[in-house]
JSON list of C-alpha atoms and ligand atoms in Angstrom, two decimals:
[
{"chain": "M", "resi": 1, "resn": "MET", "atom": "CA", "xyz": [-0.19, -0.07, 0.02]},
{"chain": "M", "resi": 2, "resn": "SER", "atom": "CA", "xyz": [2.64, 2.38, 0.83]},
{"chain": "M", "resi": 3, "resn": "ALA", "atom": "CA", "xyz": [4.50, 1.86, -2.54]},
{"chain": "M", "resi": 4, "resn": "GLY", "atom": "CA", "xyz": [1.69, 2.87, -4.65]},
{"chain": "M", "resi": 5, "resn": "ILE", "atom": "CA", "xyz": [0.81, 6.26, -5.85]},
{"chain": "M", "resi": 6, "resn": "LEU", "atom": "CA", "xyz": [-2.00, 7.63, -3.81]},
{"chain": "M", "resi": 7, "resn": "HIS", "atom": "CA", "xyz": [-4.91, 10.01, -5.11]},
{"chain": "M", "resi": 8, "resn": "VAL", "atom": "CA", "xyz": [-7.55, 11.90, -3.34]},
{"chain": "M", "resi": 9, "resn": "GLY", "atom": "CA", "xyz": [-10.89, 10.99, -4.76]},
{"chain": "M", "resi": 10, "resn": "ALA", "atom": "CA", "xyz": [-14.56, 12.16, -3.99]},
{"chain": "M", "resi": 11, "resn": "ALA", "atom": "CA", "xyz": [-15.10, 14.15, -1.04]},
{"chain": "M", "resi": 12, "resn": "GLY", "atom": "CA", "xyz": [-11.57, 13.67, 0.21]},
{"chain": "M", "resi": 13, "resn": "TRP", "atom": "CA", "xyz": [-11.55, 9.88, 0.54]},
{"chain": "M", "resi": 14, "resn": "LEU", "atom": "CA", "xyz": [-8.11, 8.44, -0.68]},
{"chain": "M", "resi": 15, "resn": "ARG", "atom": "CA", "xyz": [-8.58, 5.85, -3.65]},
{"chain": "M", "resi": 16, "resn": "ASP", "atom": "CA", "xyz": [-7.66, 2.29, -2.40]},
{"chain": "M", "resi": 17, "resn": "VAL", "atom": "CA", "xyz": [-6.88, 3.13, 1.07]},
{"chain": "M", "resi": 18, "resn": "HIS", "atom": "CA", "xyz": [-8.46, 1.09, 3.93]},
{"chain": "M", "resi": 19, "resn": "ARG", "atom": "CA", "xyz": [-11.39, 3.02, 5.20]},
{"chain": "M", "resi": 20, "resn": "MET", "atom": "CA", "xyz": [-12.62, 3.01, 8.69]},
{"chain": "M", "resi": 21, "resn": "PRO", "atom": "CA", "xyz": [-15.12, 5.72, 8.83]},
{"chain": "M", "resi": 22, "resn": "SER", "atom": "CA", "xyz": [-15.20, 7.49, 12.26]},
{"chain": "M", "resi": 23, "resn": "PRO", "atom": "CA", "xyz": [-18.27, 9.08, 13.85]},
{"chain": "M", "resi": 24, "resn": "ASN", "atom": "CA", "xyz": [-15.92, 11.63, 15.20]},
{"chain": "M", "resi": 25, "resn": "HIS", "atom": "CA", "xyz": [-15.99, 14.35, 12.86]},
{"chain": "M", "resi": 26, "resn": "ASP", "atom": "CA", "xyz": [-18.25, 17.20, 11.42]},
{"chain": "M", "resi": 27, "resn": "GLU", "atom": "CA", "xyz": [-18.48, 19.74, 8.57]},
{"chain": "M", "resi": 28, "resn": "ARG", "atom": "CA", "xyz": [-15.93, 22.39, 8.11]},
{"chain": "M", "resi": 29, "resn": "PRO", "atom": "CA", "xyz": [-17.04, 25.86, 8.34]},
{"chain": "M", "resi": 30, "resn": "ASP", "atom": "CA", "xyz": [-18.64, 27.34, 5.24]},
{"chain": "M", "resi": 31, "resn": "GLY", "atom": "CA", "xyz": [-15.83, 28.42, 2.83]},
{"chain": "M", "resi": 32, "resn": "CYS", "atom": "CA", "xyz": [-13.14, 27.13, 4.90]},
{"chain": "M", "resi": 33, "resn": "GLY", "atom": "CA", "xyz": [-10.59, 25.15, 2.63]},
{"chain": "M", "resi": 34, "resn": "VAL", "atom": "CA", "xyz": [-7.79, 22.99, 3.78]},
{"chain": "M", "resi": 35, "resn": "ASP", "atom": "CA", "xyz": [-4.31, 24.76, 3.95]},
{"chain": "M", "resi": 36, "resn": "LEU", "atom": "CA", "xyz": [-2.44, 22.95, 6.68]},
{"chain": "M", "resi": 37, "resn": "LEU", "atom": "CA", "xyz": [-1.20, 19.72, 7.44]},
{"chain": "M", "resi": 38, "resn": "VAL", "atom": "CA", "xyz": [-0.77, 18.70, 11.21]},
{"chain": "M", "resi": 39, "resn": "ILE", "atom": "CA", "xyz": [1.59, 15.74, 11.91]},
{"chain": "M", "resi": 40, "resn": "HIS", "atom": "CA", "xyz": [0.96, 13.79, 15.22]},
{"chain": "M", "resi": 41, "resn": "SER", "atom": "CA", "xyz": [2.04, 10.76, 16.91]},
{"chain": "M", "resi": 42, "resn": "ILE", "atom": "CA", "xyz": [-0.05, 8.43, 19.14]},
{"chain": "M", "resi": 43, "resn": "SER", "atom": "CA", "xyz": [0.34, 4.74, 20.67]},
{"chain": "M", "resi": 44, "resn": "LEU", "atom": "CA", "xyz": [-2.10, 3.14, 22.97]},
{"chain": "M", "resi": 45, "resn": "PRO", "atom": "CA", "xyz": [-1.18, 1.99, 25.51]},
{"chain": "M", "resi": 46, "resn": "PRO", "atom": "CA", "xyz": [1.63, 4.45, 25.38]},
{"chain": "M", "resi": 47, "resn": "ASP", "atom": "CA", "xyz": [4.76, 3.20, 23.64]},
{"chain": "M", "resi": 48, "resn": "GLU", "atom": "CA", "xyz": [2.98, -0.18, 22.66]},
{"chain": "M", "resi": 49, "resn": "PHE", "atom": "CA", "xyz": [2.38, -0.72, 18.99]},
{"chain": "M", "resi": 50, "resn": "THR", "atom": "CA", "xyz": [1.15, -4.17, 18.59]},
{"chain": "M", "resi": 51, "resn": "GLY", "atom": "CA", "xyz": [-2.66, -3.72, 19.24]},
{"chain": "M", "resi": 52, "resn": "ASP", "atom": "CA", "xyz": [-5.79, -1.84, 17.76]},
{"chain": "M", "resi": 53, "resn": "ASP", "atom": "CA", "xyz": [-6.58, 0.39, 20.46]},
{"chain": "M", "resi": 54, "resn": "VAL", "atom": "CA", "xyz": [-6.02, 3.74, 18.64]},
{"chain": "M", "resi": 55, "resn": "ILE", "atom": "CA", "xyz": [-8.15, 2.51, 16.00]},
{"chain": "M", "resi": 56, "resn": "ARG", "atom": "CA", "xyz": [-10.83, 1.62, 18.74]},
{"chain": "M", "resi": 57, "resn": "LEU", "atom": "CA", "xyz": [-10.14, 5.12, 20.21]},
{"chain": "M", "resi": 58, "resn": "PHE", "atom": "CA", "xyz": [-11.08, 6.86, 16.86]},
{"chain": "M", "resi": 59, "resn": "MET", "atom": "CA", "xyz": [-13.94, 4.58, 16.60]},
{"chain": "M", "resi": 60, "resn": "ASN", "atom": "CA", "xyz": [-15.59, 5.04, 20.03]},
{"chain": "M", "resi": 61, "resn": "THR", "atom": "CA", "xyz": [-15.12, 1.39, 20.68]},
{"chain": "M", "resi": 62, "resn": "LEU", "atom": "CA", "xyz": [-12.13, 1.56, 23.08]},
{"chain": "M", "resi": 63, "resn": "ASP", "atom": "CA", "xyz": [-12.84, -0.11, 26.37]},
{"chain": "M", "resi": 64, "resn": "CYS", "atom": "CA", "xyz": [-11.62, 2.22, 28.99]},
{"chain": "M", "resi": 65, "resn": "ALA", "atom": "CA", "xyz": [-11.66, -0.42, 31.67]},
{"chain": "M", "resi": 66, "resn": "SER", "atom": "CA", "xyz": [-9.14, -2.40, 29.72]},
{"chain": "M", "resi": 67, "resn": "HIS", "atom": "CA", "xyz": [-5.93, -0.39, 30.87]},
{"chain": "M", "resi": 68, "resn": "PRO", "atom": "CA", "xyz": [-5.27, 2.02, 33.69]},
{"chain": "M", "resi": 69, "resn": "TYR", "atom": "CA", "xyz": [-4.15, 4.77, 31.12]},
{"chain": "M", "resi": 70, "resn": "TYR", "atom": "CA", "xyz": [-7.48, 4.54, 29.50]},
{"chain": "M", "resi": 71, "resn": "ARG", "atom": "CA", "xyz": [-9.47, 6.02, 32.37]},
{"chain": "M", "resi": 72, "resn": "ARG", "atom": "CA", "xyz": [-8.41, 9.61, 31.20]},
{"chain": "M", "resi": 73, "resn": "LEU", "atom": "CA", "xyz": [-9.84, 8.83, 27.50]},
{"chain": "M", "resi": 74, "resn": "HIS", "atom": "CA", "xyz": [-13.36, 8.19, 29.00]},
{"chain": "M", "resi": 75, "resn": "GLY", "atom": "CA", "xyz": [-15.93, 9.73, 27.01]},
{"chain": "M", "resi": 76, "resn": "LEU", "atom": "CA", "xyz": [-13.32, 11.38, 24.79]},
{"chain": "M", "resi": 77, "resn": "LYS", "atom": "CA", "xyz": [-14.58, 11.95, 20.92]},
{"chain": "M", "resi": 78, "resn": "VAL", "atom": "CA", "xyz": [-11.24, 12.22, 18.66]},
{"chain": "M", "resi": 79, "resn": "SER", "atom": "CA", "xyz": [-10.11, 11.12, 15.18]},
{"chain": "M", "resi": 80, "resn": "ALA", "atom": "CA", "xyz": [-7.77, 12.20, 12.60]},
{"chain": "M", "resi": 81, "resn": "HIS", "atom": "CA", "xyz": [-7.95, 11.90, 8.99]},
{"chain": "M", "resi": 82, "resn": "PHE", "atom": "CA", "xyz": [-5.20, 9.55, 8.66]},
{"chain": "M", "resi": 83, "resn": "PHE", "atom": "CA", "xyz": [-3.35, 6.93, 10.72]},
{"chain": "M", "resi": 84, "resn": "ILE", "atom": "CA", "xyz": [-0.04, 5.40, 9.76]},
{"chain": "M", "resi": 85, "resn": "ARG", "atom": "CA", "xyz": [0.94, 2.33, 11.44]},
{"chain": "M", "resi": 86, "resn": "ARG", "atom": "CA", "xyz": [4.39, 1.10, 12.39]},
{"chain": "M", "resi": 87, "resn": "ASP", "atom": "CA", "xyz": [4.55, -1.15, 9.25]},
{"chain": "M", "resi": 88, "resn": "GLY", "atom": "CA", "xyz": [3.51, 1.86, 6.93]},
{"chain": "M", "resi": 89, "resn": "SER", "atom": "CA", "xyz": [0.07, 0.78, 6.34]},
{"chain": "M", "resi": 90, "resn": "LEU", "atom": "CA", "xyz": [-2.33, 3.60, 6.05]},
{"chain": "M", "resi": 91, "resn": "ILE", "atom": "CA", "xyz": [-6.10, 3.91, 7.45]},
{"chain": "M", "resi": 92, "resn": "GLN", "atom": "CA", "xyz": [-8.45, 6.60, 6.64]},
{"chain": "M", "resi": 93, "resn": "PHE", "atom": "CA", "xyz": [-10.98, 7.55, 9.17]},
{"chain": "M", "resi": 94, "resn": "VAL", "atom": "CA", "xyz": [-12.48, 10.93, 7.83]},
{"chain": "M", "resi": 95, "resn": "PRO", "atom": "CA", "xyz": [-12.67, 12.03, 4.36]},
{"chain": "M", "resi": 96, "resn": "CYS", "atom": "CA", "xyz": [-10.67, 15.29, 3.96]},
{"chain": "M", "resi": 97, "resn": "ALA", "atom": "CA", "xyz": [-13.67, 17.34, 3.08]},
{"chain": "M", "resi": 98, "resn": "LYS", "atom": "CA", "xyz": [-14.95, 16.86, 6.75]},
{"chain": "M", "resi": 99, "resn": "ARG", "atom": "CA", "xyz": [-13.57, 18.29, 9.73]},
{"chain": "M", "resi": 100, "resn": "ALA", "atom": "CA", "xyz": [-11.86, 15.57, 12.06]},
{"chain": "M", "resi": 101, "resn": "TRP", "atom": "CA", "xyz": [-11.20, 16.39, 15.69]},
{"chain": "M", "resi": 102, "resn": "HIS", "atom": "CA", "xyz": [-7.50, 16.04, 16.23]},
{"chain": "M", "resi": 103, "resn": "ALA", "atom": "CA", "xyz": [-5.86, 19.55, 17.09]},
{"chain": "M", "resi": 104, "resn": "GLY", "atom": "CA", "xyz": [-8.20, 20.52, 20.00]},
{"chain": "M", "resi": 105, "resn": "ALA", "atom": "CA", "xyz": [-7.21, 24.32, 21.19]},
{"chain": "M", "resi": 106, "resn": "SER", "atom": "CA", "xyz": [-4.86, 25.24, 18.69]},
{"chain": "M", "resi": 107, "resn": "CYS", "atom": "CA", "xyz": [-3.41, 28.34, 16.97]},
{"chain": "M", "resi": 108, "resn": "TRP", "atom": "CA", "xyz": [-1.42, 28.77, 13.68]},
{"chain": "M", "resi": 109, "resn": "ARG", "atom": "CA", "xyz": [-0.48, 32.03, 11.98]},
{"chain": "M", "resi": 110, "resn": "GLY", "atom": "CA", "xyz": [-2.93, 33.76, 14.16]},
{"chain": "M", "resi": 111, "resn": "ARG", "atom": "CA", "xyz": [-5.88, 31.57, 13.44]},
{"chain": "M", "resi": 112, "resn": "SER", "atom": "CA", "xyz": [-7.38, 29.40, 16.26]},
{"chain": "M", "resi": 113, "resn": "GLY", "atom": "CA", "xyz": [-9.32, 26.20, 15.75]},
{"chain": "M", "resi": 114, "resn": "CYS", "atom": "CA", "xyz": [-6.96, 24.54, 13.47]},
{"chain": "M", "resi": 115, "resn": "ASN", "atom": "CA", "xyz": [-9.21, 21.60, 13.00]},
{"chain": "M", "resi": 116, "resn": "ASP", "atom": "CA", "xyz": [-11.45, 23.86, 10.66]},
{"chain": "M", "resi": 117, "resn": "PHE", "atom": "CA", "xyz": [-8.58, 24.17, 8.04]},
{"chain": "M", "resi": 118, "resn": "SER", "atom": "CA", "xyz": [-6.22, 21.39, 8.48]},
{"chain": "M", "resi": 119, "resn": "VAL", "atom": "CA", "xyz": [-5.86, 17.45, 7.64]},
{"chain": "M", "resi": 120, "resn": "GLY", "atom": "CA", "xyz": [-4.51, 15.71, 10.73]},
{"chain": "M", "resi": 121, "resn": "ILE", "atom": "CA", "xyz": [-2.34, 12.78, 10.27]},
{"chain": "M", "resi": 122, "resn": "GLU", "atom": "CA", "xyz": [-1.45, 10.48, 13.21]},
{"chain": "M", "resi": 123, "resn": "LEU", "atom": "CA", "xyz": [1.99, 8.31, 13.12]},
{"chain": "M", "resi": 124, "resn": "GLU", "atom": "CA", "xyz": [1.81, 5.29, 15.47]},
{"chain": "M", "resi": 125, "resn": "GLY", "atom": "CA", "xyz": [4.77, 6.31, 17.68]},
{"chain": "M", "resi": 126, "resn": "SER", "atom": "CA", "xyz": [5.76, 8.08, 21.01]},
{"chain": "M", "resi": 127, "resn": "ASP", "atom": "CA", "xyz": [8.32, 10.34, 22.23]},
{"chain": "M", "resi": 128, "resn": "SER", "atom": "CA", "xyz": [10.78, 7.60, 23.13]},
{"chain": "M", "resi": 129, "resn": "VAL", "atom": "CA", "xyz": [11.61, 5.48, 20.28]},
{"chain": "M", "resi": 130, "resn": "PRO", "atom": "CA", "xyz": [12.21, 6.26, 16.25]},
{"chain": "M", "resi": 131, "resn": "PHE", "atom": "CA", "xyz": [9.65, 5.99, 13.62]},
{"chain": "M", "resi": 132, "resn": "ALA", "atom": "CA", "xyz": [10.06, 3.08, 11.30]},
{"chain": "M", "resi": 133, "resn": "ASP", "atom": "CA", "xyz": [11.30, 3.74, 7.65]},
{"chain": "M", "resi": 134, "resn": "GLY", "atom": "CA", "xyz": [7.93, 2.41, 6.08]},
{"chain": "M", "resi": 135, "resn": "GLN", "atom": "CA", "xyz": [6.06, 5.06, 7.99]},
{"chain": "M", "resi": 136, "resn": "TYR", "atom": "CA", "xyz": [8.36, 7.69, 6.34]},
{"chain": "M", "resi": 137, "resn": "GLY", "atom": "CA", "xyz": [7.63, 6.32, 2.93]},
{"chain": "M", "resi": 138, "resn": "THR", "atom": "CA", "xyz": [3.95, 6.21, 3.61]},
{"chain": "M", "resi": 139, "resn": "LEU", "atom": "CA", "xyz": [3.88, 9.84, 4.69]},
{"chain": "M", "resi": 140, "resn": "ASP", "atom": "CA", "xyz": [5.71, 10.99, 1.81]},
{"chain": "M", "resi": 141, "resn": "GLY", "atom": "CA", "xyz": [3.15, 9.57, -0.51]},
{"chain": "M", "resi": 142, "resn": "LEU", "atom": "CA", "xyz": [-0.03, 10.85, 1.46]},
{"chain": "M", "resi": 143, "resn": "THR", "atom": "CA", "xyz": [1.67, 14.27, 1.68]},
{"chain": "M", "resi": 144, "resn": "ARG", "atom": "CA", "xyz": [2.29, 14.47, -2.11]},
{"chain": "M", "resi": 145, "resn": "ALA", "atom": "CA", "xyz": [-1.37, 13.29, -2.70]},
{"chain": "M", "resi": 146, "resn": "LEU", "atom": "CA", "xyz": [-2.73, 15.94, -0.38]},
{"chain": "M", "resi": 147, "resn": "GLN", "atom": "CA", "xyz": [-0.31, 18.72, -1.87]},
{"chain": "M", "resi": 148, "resn": "GLN", "atom": "CA", "xyz": [-2.01, 17.85, -5.44]},
{"chain": "M", "resi": 149, "resn": "ALA", "atom": "CA", "xyz": [-5.41, 18.24, -4.05]},
{"chain": "M", "resi": 150, "resn": "TYR", "atom": "CA", "xyz": [-5.14, 21.13, -1.70]},
{"chain": "M", "resi": 151, "resn": "ALA", "atom": "CA", "xyz": [-3.54, 24.23, -1.51]},
{"chain": "M", "resi": 152, "resn": "ILE", "atom": "CA", "xyz": [-1.32, 23.39, 1.40]},
{"chain": "M", "resi": 153, "resn": "ARG", "atom": "CA", "xyz": [0.68, 26.24, 2.83]},
{"chain": "M", "resi": 154, "resn": "ASP", "atom": "CA", "xyz": [2.18, 24.74, 5.63]},
{"chain": "M", "resi": 155, "resn": "ILE", "atom": "CA", "xyz": [2.95, 21.44, 7.45]},
{"chain": "M", "resi": 156, "resn": "VAL", "atom": "CA", "xyz": [3.37, 21.61, 11.18]},
{"chain": "M", "resi": 157, "resn": "GLY", "atom": "CA", "xyz": [3.49, 19.18, 14.34]},
{"chain": "M", "resi": 158, "resn": "HIS", "atom": "CA", "xyz": [0.68, 19.24, 16.79]},
{"chain": "M", "resi": 159, "resn": "ALA", "atom": "CA", "xyz": [3.35, 20.68, 19.21]},
{"chain": "M", "resi": 160, "resn": "ASP", "atom": "CA", "xyz": [3.64, 23.81, 16.89]},
{"chain": "M", "resi": 161, "resn": "ILE", "atom": "CA", "xyz": [0.10, 24.61, 17.17]},
{"chain": "M", "resi": 162, "resn": "ALA", "atom": "CA", "xyz": [-0.41, 23.69, 20.70]},
{"chain": "M", "resi": 163, "resn": "PRO", "atom": "CA", "xyz": [2.81, 24.41, 22.49]},
{"chain": "M", "resi": 164, "resn": "GLY", "atom": "CA", "xyz": [3.18, 23.70, 26.06]},
{"chain": "M", "resi": 165, "resn": "ARG", "atom": "CA", "xyz": [-0.16, 21.19, 25.71]},
{"chain": "M", "resi": 166, "resn": "LYS", "atom": "CA", "xyz": [1.20, 18.90, 23.23]},
{"chain": "M", "resi": 167, "resn": "THR", "atom": "CA", "xyz": [4.79, 17.45, 22.21]},
{"chain": "M", "resi": 168, "resn": "ASP", "atom": "CA", "xyz": [3.83, 15.13, 19.53]},
{"chain": "M", "resi": 169, "resn": "PRO", "atom": "CA", "xyz": [5.05, 14.20, 17.01]},
{"chain": "M", "resi": 170, "resn": "GLY", "atom": "CA", "xyz": [8.22, 14.45, 19.36]},
{"chain": "M", "resi": 171, "resn": "PRO", "atom": "CA", "xyz": [11.73, 14.28, 19.20]},
{"chain": "M", "resi": 172, "resn": "HIS", "atom": "CA", "xyz": [12.14, 11.33, 17.25]},
{"chain": "M", "resi": 173, "resn": "PHE", "atom": "CA", "xyz": [10.42, 12.57, 14.23]},
{"chain": "M", "resi": 174, "resn": "ASP", "atom": "CA", "xyz": [13.01, 13.35, 11.43]},
{"chain": "M", "resi": 175, "resn": "TRP", "atom": "CA", "xyz": [11.65, 16.66, 9.91]},
{"chain": "M", "resi": 176, "resn": "MET", "atom": "CA", "xyz": [14.67, 17.08, 7.94]},
{"chain": "M", "resi": 177, "resn": "ARG", "atom": "CA", "xyz": [14.31, 13.56, 6.38]},
{"chain": "M", "resi": 178, "resn": "TYR", "atom": "CA", "xyz": [10.53, 14.24, 5.86]},
{"chain": "M", "resi": 179, "resn": "ARG", "atom": "CA", "xyz": [11.18, 17.55, 4.11]},
{"chain": "M", "resi": 180, "resn": "ALA", "atom": "CA", "xyz": [13.98, 16.23, 2.00]},
{"chain": "M", "resi": 181, "resn": "ALA", "atom": "CA", "xyz": [11.89, 13.50, 0.44]},
{"chain": "M", "resi": 182, "resn": "LEU", "atom": "CA", "xyz": [9.29, 16.07, -0.36]},
{"chain": "M", "resi": 183, "resn": "ARG", "atom": "CA", "xyz": [11.67, 17.96, -2.29]},
{"chain": "M", "resi": 184, "resn": "ALA", "atom": "CA", "xyz": [12.82, 14.97, -4.30]},
{"chain": "M", "resi": 185, "resn": "PRO", "atom": "CA", "xyz": [11.34, 14.61, -7.72]},
{"chain": "M", "resi": 186, "resn": "GLY", "atom": "CA", "xyz": [8.98, 11.64, -8.49]},
{"chain": "M", "resi": 187, "resn": "GLY", "atom": "CA", "xyz": [7.51, 10.04, -5.21]},
{"chain": "J", "resi": 1, "resn": "LIG", "atom": "ZN1", "xyz": [-1.48, 15.21, 18.49]}
]
């Protein structure tokens, strides 16, 4: 999946990408286009990458009694447009035309409420370990597809739009590697 060329199709669903429609979304404000990409990282339980609890969180099916950490997630309604797993596989939860609930209280270039005008991409990871090669490959292809479909002005981390509150994608996300791959021809 990560090796193929990705295309944004109708309503902002990517063609030939696994879809798991999350209920956690709503309409973007009238006239509000997408011009920002927000990179996140997440793992549940923290620093574990083997289960499907991130997917369950985004689908509102997580059993919050199944792990002590999850008590704080009870009743939380969140999502991202995309989730890139450790093996580089890609899942789409919300079509890009809709507003996913990933950024929370946030501000970029003087505009607050970044969910209104952004696409959120979650990488399966944490602040304590490097991301996997396959994740960079998938992120590169996904970013190129989104740049083709939308007038993306900036690509930022969650920490950049919610400083002091969020740290993701964290110290192990290699921004230089990501940006260098985007500058390279092809894809
Ligand atoms: Zn985040």
